[in-house]
PDB file of C-alpha atoms in Angstrom:
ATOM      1  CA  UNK A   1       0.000   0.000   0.000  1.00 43.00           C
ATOM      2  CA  UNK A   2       1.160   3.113  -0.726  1.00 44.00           C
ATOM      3  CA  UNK A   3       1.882   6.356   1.392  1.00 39.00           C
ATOM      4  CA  UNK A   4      -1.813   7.999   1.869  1.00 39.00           C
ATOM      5  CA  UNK A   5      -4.118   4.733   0.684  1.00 43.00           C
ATOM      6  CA  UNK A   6      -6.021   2.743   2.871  1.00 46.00           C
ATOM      7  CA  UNK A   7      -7.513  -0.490   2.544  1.00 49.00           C
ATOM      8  CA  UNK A   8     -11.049  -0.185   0.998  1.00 52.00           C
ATOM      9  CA  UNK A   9     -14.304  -2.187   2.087  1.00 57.00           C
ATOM     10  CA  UNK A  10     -15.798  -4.940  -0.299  1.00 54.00           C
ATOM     11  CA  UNK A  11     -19.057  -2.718  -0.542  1.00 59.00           C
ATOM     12  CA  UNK A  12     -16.769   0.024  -2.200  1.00 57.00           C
ATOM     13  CA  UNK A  13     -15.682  -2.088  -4.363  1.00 55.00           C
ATOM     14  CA  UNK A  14     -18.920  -3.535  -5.344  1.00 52.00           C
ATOM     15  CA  UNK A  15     -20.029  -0.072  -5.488  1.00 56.00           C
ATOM     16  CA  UNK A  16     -16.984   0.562  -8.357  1.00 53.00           C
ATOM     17  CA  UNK A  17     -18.019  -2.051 -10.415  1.00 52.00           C
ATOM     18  CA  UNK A  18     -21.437  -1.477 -10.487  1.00 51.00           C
ATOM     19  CA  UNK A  19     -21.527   2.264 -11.297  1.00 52.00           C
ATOM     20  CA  UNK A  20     -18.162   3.338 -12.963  1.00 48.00           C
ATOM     21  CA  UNK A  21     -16.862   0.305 -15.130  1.00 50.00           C
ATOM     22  CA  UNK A  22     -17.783  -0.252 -18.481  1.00 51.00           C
ATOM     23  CA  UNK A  23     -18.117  -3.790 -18.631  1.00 63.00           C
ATOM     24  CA  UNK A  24     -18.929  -4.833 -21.960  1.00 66.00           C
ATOM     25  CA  UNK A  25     -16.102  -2.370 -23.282  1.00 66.00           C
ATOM     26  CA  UNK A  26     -13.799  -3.331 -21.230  1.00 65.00           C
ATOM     27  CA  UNK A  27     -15.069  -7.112 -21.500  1.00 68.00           C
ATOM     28  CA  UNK A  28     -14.163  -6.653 -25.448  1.00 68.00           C
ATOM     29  CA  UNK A  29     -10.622  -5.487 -24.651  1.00 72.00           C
ATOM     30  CA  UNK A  30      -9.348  -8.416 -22.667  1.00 80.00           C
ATOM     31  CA  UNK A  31     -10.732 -10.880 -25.160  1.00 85.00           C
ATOM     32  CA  UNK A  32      -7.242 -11.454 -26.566  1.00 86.00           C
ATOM     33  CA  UNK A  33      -5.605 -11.335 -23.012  1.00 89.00           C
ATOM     34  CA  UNK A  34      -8.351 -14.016 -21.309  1.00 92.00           C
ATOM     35  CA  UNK A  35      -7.495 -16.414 -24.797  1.00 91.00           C
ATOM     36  CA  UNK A  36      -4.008 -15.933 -23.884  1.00 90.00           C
ATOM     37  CA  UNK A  37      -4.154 -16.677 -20.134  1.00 93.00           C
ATOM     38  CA  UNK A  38      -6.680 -20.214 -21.438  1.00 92.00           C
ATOM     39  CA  UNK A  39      -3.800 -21.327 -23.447  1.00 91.00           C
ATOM     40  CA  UNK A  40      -1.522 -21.076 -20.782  1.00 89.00           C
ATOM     41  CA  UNK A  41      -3.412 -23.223 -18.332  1.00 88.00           C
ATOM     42  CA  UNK A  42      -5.143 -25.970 -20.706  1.00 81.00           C
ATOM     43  CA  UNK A  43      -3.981 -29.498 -20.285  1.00 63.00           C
ATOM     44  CA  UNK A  44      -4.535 -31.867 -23.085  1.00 63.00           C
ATOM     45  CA  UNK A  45      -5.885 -35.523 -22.056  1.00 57.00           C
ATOM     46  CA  UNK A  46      -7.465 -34.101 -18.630  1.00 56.00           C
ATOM     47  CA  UNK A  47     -11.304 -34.608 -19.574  1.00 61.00           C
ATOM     48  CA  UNK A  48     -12.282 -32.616 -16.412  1.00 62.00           C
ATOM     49  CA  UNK A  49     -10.514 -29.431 -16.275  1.00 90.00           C
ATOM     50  CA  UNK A  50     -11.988 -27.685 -13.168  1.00 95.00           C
ATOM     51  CA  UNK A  51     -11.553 -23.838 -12.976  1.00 97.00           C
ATOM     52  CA  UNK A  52     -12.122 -21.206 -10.288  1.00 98.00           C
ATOM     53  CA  UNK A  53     -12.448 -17.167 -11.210  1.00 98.00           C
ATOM     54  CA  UNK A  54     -12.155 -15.229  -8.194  1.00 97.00           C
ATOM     55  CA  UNK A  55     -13.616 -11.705  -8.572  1.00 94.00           C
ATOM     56  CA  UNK A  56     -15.287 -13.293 -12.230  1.00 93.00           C
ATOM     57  CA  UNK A  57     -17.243 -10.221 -12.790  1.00 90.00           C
ATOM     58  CA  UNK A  58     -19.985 -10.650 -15.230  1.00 90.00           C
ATOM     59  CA  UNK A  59     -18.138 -13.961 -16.399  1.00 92.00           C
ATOM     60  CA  UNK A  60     -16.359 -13.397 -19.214  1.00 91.00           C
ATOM     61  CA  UNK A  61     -13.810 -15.122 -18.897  1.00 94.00           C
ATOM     62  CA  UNK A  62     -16.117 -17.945 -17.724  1.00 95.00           C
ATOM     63  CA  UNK A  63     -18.090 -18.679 -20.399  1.00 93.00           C
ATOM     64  CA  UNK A  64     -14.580 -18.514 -22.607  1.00 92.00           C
ATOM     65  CA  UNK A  65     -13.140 -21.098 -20.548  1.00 94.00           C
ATOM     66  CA  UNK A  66     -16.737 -23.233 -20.553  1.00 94.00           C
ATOM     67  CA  UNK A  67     -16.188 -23.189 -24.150  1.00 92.00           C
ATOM     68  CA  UNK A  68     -13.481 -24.737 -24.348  1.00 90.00           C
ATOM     69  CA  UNK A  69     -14.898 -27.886 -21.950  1.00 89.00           C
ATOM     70  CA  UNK A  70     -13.779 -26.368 -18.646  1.00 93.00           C
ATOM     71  CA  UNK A  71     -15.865 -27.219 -15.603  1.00 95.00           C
ATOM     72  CA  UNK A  72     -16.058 -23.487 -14.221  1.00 97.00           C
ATOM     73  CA  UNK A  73     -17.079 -21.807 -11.038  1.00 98.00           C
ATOM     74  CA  UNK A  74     -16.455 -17.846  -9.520  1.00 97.00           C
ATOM     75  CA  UNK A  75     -16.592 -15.872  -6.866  1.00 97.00           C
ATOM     76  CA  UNK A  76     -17.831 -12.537  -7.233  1.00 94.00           C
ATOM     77  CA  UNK A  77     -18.927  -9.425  -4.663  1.00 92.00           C
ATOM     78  CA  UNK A  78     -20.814  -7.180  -6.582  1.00 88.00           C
ATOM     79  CA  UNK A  79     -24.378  -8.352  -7.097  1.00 88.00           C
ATOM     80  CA  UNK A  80     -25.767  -7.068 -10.053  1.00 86.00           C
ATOM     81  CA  UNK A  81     -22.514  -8.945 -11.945  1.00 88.00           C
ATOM     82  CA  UNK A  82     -23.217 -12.369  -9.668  1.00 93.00           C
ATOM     83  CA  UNK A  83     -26.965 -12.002 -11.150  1.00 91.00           C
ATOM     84  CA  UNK A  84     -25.458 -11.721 -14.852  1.00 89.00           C
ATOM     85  CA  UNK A  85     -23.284 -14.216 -14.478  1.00 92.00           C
ATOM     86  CA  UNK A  86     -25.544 -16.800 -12.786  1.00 95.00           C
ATOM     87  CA  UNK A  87     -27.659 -15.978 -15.956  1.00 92.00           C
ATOM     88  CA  UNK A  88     -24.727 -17.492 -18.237  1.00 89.00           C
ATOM     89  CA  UNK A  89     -23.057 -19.831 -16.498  1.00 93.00           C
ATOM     90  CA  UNK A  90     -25.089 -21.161 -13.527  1.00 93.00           C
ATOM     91  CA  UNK A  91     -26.789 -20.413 -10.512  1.00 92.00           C
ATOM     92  CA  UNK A  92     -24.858 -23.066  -8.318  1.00 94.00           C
ATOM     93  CA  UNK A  93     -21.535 -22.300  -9.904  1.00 96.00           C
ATOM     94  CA  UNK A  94     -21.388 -18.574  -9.082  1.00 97.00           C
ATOM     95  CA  UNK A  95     -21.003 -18.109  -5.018  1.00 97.00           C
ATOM     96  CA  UNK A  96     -21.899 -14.044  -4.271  1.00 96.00           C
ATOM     97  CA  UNK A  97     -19.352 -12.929  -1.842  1.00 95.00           C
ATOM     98  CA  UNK A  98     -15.412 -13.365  -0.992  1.00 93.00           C
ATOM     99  CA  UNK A  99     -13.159 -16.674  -1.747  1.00 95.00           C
ATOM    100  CA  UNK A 100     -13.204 -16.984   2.070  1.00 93.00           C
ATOM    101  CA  UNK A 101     -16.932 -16.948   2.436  1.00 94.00           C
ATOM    102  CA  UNK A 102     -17.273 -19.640  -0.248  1.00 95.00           C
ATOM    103  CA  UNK A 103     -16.010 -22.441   1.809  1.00 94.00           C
ATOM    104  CA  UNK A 104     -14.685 -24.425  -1.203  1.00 97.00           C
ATOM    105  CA  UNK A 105     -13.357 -27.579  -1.118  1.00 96.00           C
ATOM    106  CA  UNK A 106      -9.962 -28.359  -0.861  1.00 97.00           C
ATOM    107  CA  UNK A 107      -7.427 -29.797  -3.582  1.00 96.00           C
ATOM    108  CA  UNK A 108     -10.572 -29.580  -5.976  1.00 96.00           C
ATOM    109  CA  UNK A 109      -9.990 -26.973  -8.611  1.00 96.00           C
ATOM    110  CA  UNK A 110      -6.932 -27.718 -11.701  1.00 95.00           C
ATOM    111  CA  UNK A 111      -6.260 -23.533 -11.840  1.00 96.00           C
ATOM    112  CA  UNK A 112      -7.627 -20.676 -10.017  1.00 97.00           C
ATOM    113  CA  UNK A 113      -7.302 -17.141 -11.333  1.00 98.00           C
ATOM    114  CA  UNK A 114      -7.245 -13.901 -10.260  1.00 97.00           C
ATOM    115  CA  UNK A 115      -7.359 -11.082 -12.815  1.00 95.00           C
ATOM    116  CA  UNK A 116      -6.726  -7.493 -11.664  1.00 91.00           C
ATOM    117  CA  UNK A 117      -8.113  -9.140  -8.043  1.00 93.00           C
ATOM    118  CA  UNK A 118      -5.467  -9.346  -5.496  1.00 94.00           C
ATOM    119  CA  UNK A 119      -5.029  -5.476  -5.842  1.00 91.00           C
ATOM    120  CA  UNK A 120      -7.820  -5.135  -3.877  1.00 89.00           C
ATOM    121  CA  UNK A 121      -7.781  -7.742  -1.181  1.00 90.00           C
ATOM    122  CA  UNK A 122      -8.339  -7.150   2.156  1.00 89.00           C
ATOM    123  CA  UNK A 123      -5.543  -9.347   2.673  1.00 94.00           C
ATOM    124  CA  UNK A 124      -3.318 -10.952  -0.311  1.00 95.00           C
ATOM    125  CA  UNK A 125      -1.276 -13.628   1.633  1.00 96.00           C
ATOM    126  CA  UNK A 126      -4.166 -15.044   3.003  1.00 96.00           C
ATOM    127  CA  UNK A 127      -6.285 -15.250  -0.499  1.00 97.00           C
ATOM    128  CA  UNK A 128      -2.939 -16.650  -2.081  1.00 98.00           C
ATOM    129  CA  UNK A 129      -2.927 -19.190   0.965  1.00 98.00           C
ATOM    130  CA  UNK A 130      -6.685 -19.978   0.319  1.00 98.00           C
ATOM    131  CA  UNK A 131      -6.160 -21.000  -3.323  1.00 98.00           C
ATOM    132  CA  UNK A 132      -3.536 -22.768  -2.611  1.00 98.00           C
ATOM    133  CA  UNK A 133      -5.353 -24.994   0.052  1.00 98.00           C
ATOM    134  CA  UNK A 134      -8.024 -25.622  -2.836  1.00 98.00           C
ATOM    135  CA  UNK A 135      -5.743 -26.469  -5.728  1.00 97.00           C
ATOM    136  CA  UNK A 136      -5.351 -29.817  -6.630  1.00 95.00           C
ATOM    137  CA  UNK A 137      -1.378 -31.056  -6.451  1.00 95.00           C
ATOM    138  CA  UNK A 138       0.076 -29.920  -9.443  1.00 93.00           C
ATOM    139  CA  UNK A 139      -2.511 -27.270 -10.064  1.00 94.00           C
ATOM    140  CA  UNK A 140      -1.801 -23.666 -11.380  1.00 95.00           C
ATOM    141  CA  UNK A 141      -2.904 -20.506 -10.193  1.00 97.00           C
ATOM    142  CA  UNK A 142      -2.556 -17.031 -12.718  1.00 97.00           C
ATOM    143  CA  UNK A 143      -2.233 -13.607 -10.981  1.00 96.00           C
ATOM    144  CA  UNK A 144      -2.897 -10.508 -13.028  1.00 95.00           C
ATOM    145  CA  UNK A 145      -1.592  -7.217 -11.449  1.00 94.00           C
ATOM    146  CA  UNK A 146      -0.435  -3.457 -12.313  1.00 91.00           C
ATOM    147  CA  UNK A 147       3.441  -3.111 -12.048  1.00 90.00           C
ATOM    148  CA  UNK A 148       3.485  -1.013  -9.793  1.00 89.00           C
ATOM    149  CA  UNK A 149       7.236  -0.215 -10.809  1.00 87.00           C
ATOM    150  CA  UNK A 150       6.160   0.842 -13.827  1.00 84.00           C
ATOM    151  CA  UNK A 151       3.165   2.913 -12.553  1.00 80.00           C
ATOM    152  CA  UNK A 152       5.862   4.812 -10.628  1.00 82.00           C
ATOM    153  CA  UNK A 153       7.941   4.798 -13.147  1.00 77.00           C
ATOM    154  CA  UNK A 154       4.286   6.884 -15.364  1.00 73.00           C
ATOM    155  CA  UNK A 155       3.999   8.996 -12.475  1.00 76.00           C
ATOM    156  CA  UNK A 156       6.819  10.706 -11.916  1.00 82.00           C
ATOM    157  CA  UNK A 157       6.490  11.144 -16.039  1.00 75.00           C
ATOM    158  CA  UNK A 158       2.948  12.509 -15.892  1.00 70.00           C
ATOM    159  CA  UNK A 159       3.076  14.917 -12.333  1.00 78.00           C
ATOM    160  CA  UNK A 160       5.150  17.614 -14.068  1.00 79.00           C
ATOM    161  CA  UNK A 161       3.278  17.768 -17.395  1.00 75.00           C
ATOM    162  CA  UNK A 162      -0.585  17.351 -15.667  1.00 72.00           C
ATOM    163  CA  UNK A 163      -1.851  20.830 -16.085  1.00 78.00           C
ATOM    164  CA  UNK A 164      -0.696  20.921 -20.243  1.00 77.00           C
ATOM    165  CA  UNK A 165      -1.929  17.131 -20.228  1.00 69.00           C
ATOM    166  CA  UNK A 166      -5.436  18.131 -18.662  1.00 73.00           C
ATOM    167  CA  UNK A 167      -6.007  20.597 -20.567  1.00 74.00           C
ATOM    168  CA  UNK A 168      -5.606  19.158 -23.950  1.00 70.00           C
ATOM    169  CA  UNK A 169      -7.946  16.134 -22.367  1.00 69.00           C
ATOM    170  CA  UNK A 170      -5.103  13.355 -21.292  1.00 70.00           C
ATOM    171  CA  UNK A 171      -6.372  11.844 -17.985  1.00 71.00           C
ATOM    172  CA  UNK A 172      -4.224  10.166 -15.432  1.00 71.00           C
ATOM    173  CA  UNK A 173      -2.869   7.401 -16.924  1.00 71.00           C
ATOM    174  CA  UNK A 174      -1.174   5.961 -14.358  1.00 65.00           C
ATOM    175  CA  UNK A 175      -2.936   3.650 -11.937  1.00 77.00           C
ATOM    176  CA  UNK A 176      -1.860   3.007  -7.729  1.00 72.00           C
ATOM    177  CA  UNK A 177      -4.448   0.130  -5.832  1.00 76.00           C
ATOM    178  CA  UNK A 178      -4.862  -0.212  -2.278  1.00 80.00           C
ATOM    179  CA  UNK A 179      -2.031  -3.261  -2.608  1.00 87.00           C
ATOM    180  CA  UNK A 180       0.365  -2.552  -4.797  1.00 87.00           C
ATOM    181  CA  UNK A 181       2.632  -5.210  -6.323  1.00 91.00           C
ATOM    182  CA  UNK A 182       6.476  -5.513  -7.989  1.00 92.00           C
ATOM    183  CA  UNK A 183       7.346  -8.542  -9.809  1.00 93.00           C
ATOM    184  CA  UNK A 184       9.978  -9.067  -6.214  1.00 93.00           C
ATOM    185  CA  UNK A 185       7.139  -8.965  -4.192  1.00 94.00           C
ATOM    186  CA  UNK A 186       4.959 -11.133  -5.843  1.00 96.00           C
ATOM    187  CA  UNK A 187       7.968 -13.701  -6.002  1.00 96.00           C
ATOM    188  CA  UNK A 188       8.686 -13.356  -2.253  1.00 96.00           C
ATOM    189  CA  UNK A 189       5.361 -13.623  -1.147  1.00 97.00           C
ATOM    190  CA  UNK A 190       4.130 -17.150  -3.570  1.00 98.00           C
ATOM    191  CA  UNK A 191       7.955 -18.572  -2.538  1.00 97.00           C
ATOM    192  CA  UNK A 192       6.250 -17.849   1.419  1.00 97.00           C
ATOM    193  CA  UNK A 193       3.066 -19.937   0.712  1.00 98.00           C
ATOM    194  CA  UNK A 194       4.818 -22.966  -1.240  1.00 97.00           C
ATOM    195  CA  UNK A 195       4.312 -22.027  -4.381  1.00 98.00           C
ATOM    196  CA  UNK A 196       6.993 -23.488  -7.035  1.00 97.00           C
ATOM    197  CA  UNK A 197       8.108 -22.612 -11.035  1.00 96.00           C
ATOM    198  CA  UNK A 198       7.025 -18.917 -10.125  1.00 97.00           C
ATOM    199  CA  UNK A 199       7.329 -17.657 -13.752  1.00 96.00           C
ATOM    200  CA  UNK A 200       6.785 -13.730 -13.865  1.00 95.00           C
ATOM    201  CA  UNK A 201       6.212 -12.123 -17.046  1.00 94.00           C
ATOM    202  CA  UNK A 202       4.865  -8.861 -18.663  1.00 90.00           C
ATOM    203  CA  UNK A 203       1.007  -9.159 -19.501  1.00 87.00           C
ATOM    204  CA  UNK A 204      -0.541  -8.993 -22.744  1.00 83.00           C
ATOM    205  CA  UNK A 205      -2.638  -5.507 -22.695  1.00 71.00           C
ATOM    206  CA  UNK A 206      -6.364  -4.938 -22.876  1.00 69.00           C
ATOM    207  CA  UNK A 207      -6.910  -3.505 -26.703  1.00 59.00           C
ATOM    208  CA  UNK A 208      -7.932  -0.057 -27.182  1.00 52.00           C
ATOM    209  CA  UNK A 209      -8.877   2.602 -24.884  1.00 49.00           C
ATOM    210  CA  UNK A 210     -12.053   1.457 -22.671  1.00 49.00           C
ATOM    211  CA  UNK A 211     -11.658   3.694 -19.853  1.00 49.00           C
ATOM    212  CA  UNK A 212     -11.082   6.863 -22.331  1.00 51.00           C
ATOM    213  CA  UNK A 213      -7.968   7.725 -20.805  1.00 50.00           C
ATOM    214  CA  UNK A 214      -7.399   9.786 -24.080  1.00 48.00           C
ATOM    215  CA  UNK A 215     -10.082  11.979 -26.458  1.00 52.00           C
ATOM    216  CA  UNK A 216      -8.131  10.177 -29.832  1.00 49.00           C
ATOM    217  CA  UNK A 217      -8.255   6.199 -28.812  1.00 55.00           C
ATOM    218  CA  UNK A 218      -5.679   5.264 -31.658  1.00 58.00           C
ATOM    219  CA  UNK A 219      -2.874   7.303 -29.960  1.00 60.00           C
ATOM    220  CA  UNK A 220      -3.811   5.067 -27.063  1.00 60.00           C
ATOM    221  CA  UNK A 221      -3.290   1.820 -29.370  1.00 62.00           C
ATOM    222  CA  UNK A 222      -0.437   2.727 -30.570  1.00 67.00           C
ATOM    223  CA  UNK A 223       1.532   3.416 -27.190  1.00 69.00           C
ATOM    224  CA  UNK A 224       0.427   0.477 -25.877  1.00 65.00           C
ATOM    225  CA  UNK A 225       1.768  -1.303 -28.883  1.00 63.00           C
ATOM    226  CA  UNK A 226       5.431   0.449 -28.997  1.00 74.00           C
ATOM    227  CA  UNK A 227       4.879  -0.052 -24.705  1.00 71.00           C
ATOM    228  CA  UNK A 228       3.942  -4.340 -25.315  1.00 74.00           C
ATOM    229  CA  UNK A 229       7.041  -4.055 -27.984  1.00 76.00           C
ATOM    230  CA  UNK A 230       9.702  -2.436 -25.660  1.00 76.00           C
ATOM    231  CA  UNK A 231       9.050  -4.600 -22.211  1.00 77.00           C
ATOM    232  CA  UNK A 232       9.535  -7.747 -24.606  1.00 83.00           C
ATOM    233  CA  UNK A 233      12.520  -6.672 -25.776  1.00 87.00           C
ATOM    234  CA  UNK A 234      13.634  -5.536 -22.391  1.00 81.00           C
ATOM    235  CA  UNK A 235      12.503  -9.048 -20.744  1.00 80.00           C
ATOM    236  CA  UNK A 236      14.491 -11.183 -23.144  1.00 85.00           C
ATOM    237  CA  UNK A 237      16.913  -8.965 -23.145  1.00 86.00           C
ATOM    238  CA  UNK A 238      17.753  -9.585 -19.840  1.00 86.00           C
ATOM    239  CA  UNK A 239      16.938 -12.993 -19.639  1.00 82.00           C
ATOM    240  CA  UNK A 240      13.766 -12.213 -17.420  1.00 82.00           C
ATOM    241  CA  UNK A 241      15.416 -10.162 -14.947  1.00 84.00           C
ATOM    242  CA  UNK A 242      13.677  -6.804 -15.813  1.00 83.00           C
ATOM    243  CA  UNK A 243       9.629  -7.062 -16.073  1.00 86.00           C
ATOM    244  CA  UNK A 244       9.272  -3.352 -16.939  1.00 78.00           C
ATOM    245  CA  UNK A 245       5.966  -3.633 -18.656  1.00 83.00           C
ATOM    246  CA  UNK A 246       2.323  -1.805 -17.129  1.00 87.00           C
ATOM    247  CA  UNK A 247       0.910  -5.373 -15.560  1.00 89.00           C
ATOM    248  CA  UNK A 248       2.661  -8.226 -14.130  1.00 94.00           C
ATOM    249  CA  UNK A 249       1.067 -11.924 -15.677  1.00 95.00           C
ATOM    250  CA  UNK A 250       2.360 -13.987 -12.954  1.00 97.00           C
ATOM    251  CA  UNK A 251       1.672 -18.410 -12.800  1.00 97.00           C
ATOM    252  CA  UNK A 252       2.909 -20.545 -10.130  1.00 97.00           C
ATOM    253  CA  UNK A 253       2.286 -24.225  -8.818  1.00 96.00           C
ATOM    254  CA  UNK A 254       1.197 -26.280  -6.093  1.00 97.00           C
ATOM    255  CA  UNK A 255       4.026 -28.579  -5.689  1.00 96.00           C
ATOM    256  CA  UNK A 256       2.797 -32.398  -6.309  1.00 88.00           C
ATOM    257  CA  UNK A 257       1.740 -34.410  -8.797  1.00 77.00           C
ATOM    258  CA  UNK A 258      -2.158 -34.792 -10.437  1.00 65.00           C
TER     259      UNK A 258
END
């Protein structure tokens, strides 16, 4: 957490969700992202792939991973997204409330994910420690998270230029969460549960502009693109030392076999 922040309730962020987020826009942008992160956790031969979403939204990324013969299931705090998604994928397979609350059982699920979540959890080790308790042996879980080097990194670029930038309609692009993560962090912290092959990359970006950072979305494409370009280069580079890119795509396993 950084200086200033504190920790925010899970009716405020209910309360984001439901009034501020575009959902279908934003939906539309991680498309590419959510087939990325499916690839990355399928397992040919295993006829009963069993999935948990933790803060699944609307489910998304649910019915994508139903589609491709997943058994799915998510957690979700904001209601009027539970309702949506119980619409789609099932009433008994989405619980309304926190992983905690769920009371799931454990060394049941193949991968659990957590997309843009564990910014905003009351308290990170002990969700991390949850999922791992309800992995199977040899199961995966995928973290999604801002870098929140880089975020700096945006900050300290945008602060001096904000009243020019404002003016000509550039908002804040920069983004700081109640928990804020490094790629050193993150490995510290899964290494502390008993999480092994830790493998911390850059995420794939959303596509276009869905919170209208900018008035002209194309200049927003195209920095993302030269952005996605550069931390590549940068992470091979340096043979994975340096994860310089906006959000961190983080995997990591529950030691033991299926």
């Amino acid at each position: 957490m950084l200086p200033g922040q504190t920790a925010v309730s899970s009716k405020q962020v209910a309360a984001h969700y439901e009034s501020v987020d575009p959902h279908r826009k934003v939906a539309g942008s991680k498309k590419s992202f959510f087939t990325h992160a499916l690839a990355k956790i399928d397992q040919p031969g295993n006829d009963r792939k069993s999935l948990l979403d933790v803060g699944c939204g609307y489910g998304y990324f649910l019915r994508l991973a139903a589609d491709r013969d997943w058994e799915v299931y998510g957690v979700e705090i904001a209601q009027d997204a539970v309702g949506v998604a119980r619409n789609t994928i099932g009433k008994e397979n989405i619980h309304h409330g926190n992983l905690r609350s769920a009371s799931l059982p454990p060394q049941h699920f193949d991968a659990v994910t957590l997309w843009d979540v564990l910014v905003l959890a009351q308290d990170p080790a002990e969700d991390l420690s949850e999922c791992f308790r309800i992995l199977k042996p040899g199961g995966t879980v995928g973290l999604r998270v801002r870098n929140v080097t880089f975020q700096r990194w945006l900050h300290r670029l945008y602060v001096p230029l904000q009243p020019v930038l404002m003016r000509i309609g550039v908002k804040r692009p920069y983004v700081f969460h109640p928990r804020n993560f490094s790629a050193k962090a993150l490995q510290a912290l899964l290494n502390r549960i008993g999480y092994t092959d830790i493998r911390i990359t850059n995420s794939p970006l959303t596509k276009g502009d869905p919170y209208e950072t900018v008035q002209w979305t194309g200049a927003v494409g195209k920095a993302k693109w030269l952005m996605e370009g550069l931390s590549k280069a940068v992470y091979r580079r340096s043979a994975g030392r340096w994860v310089i890119g906006p959000s961190l795509l983080v995997w990591a396993v529950k030691p033991g076999s299926r």
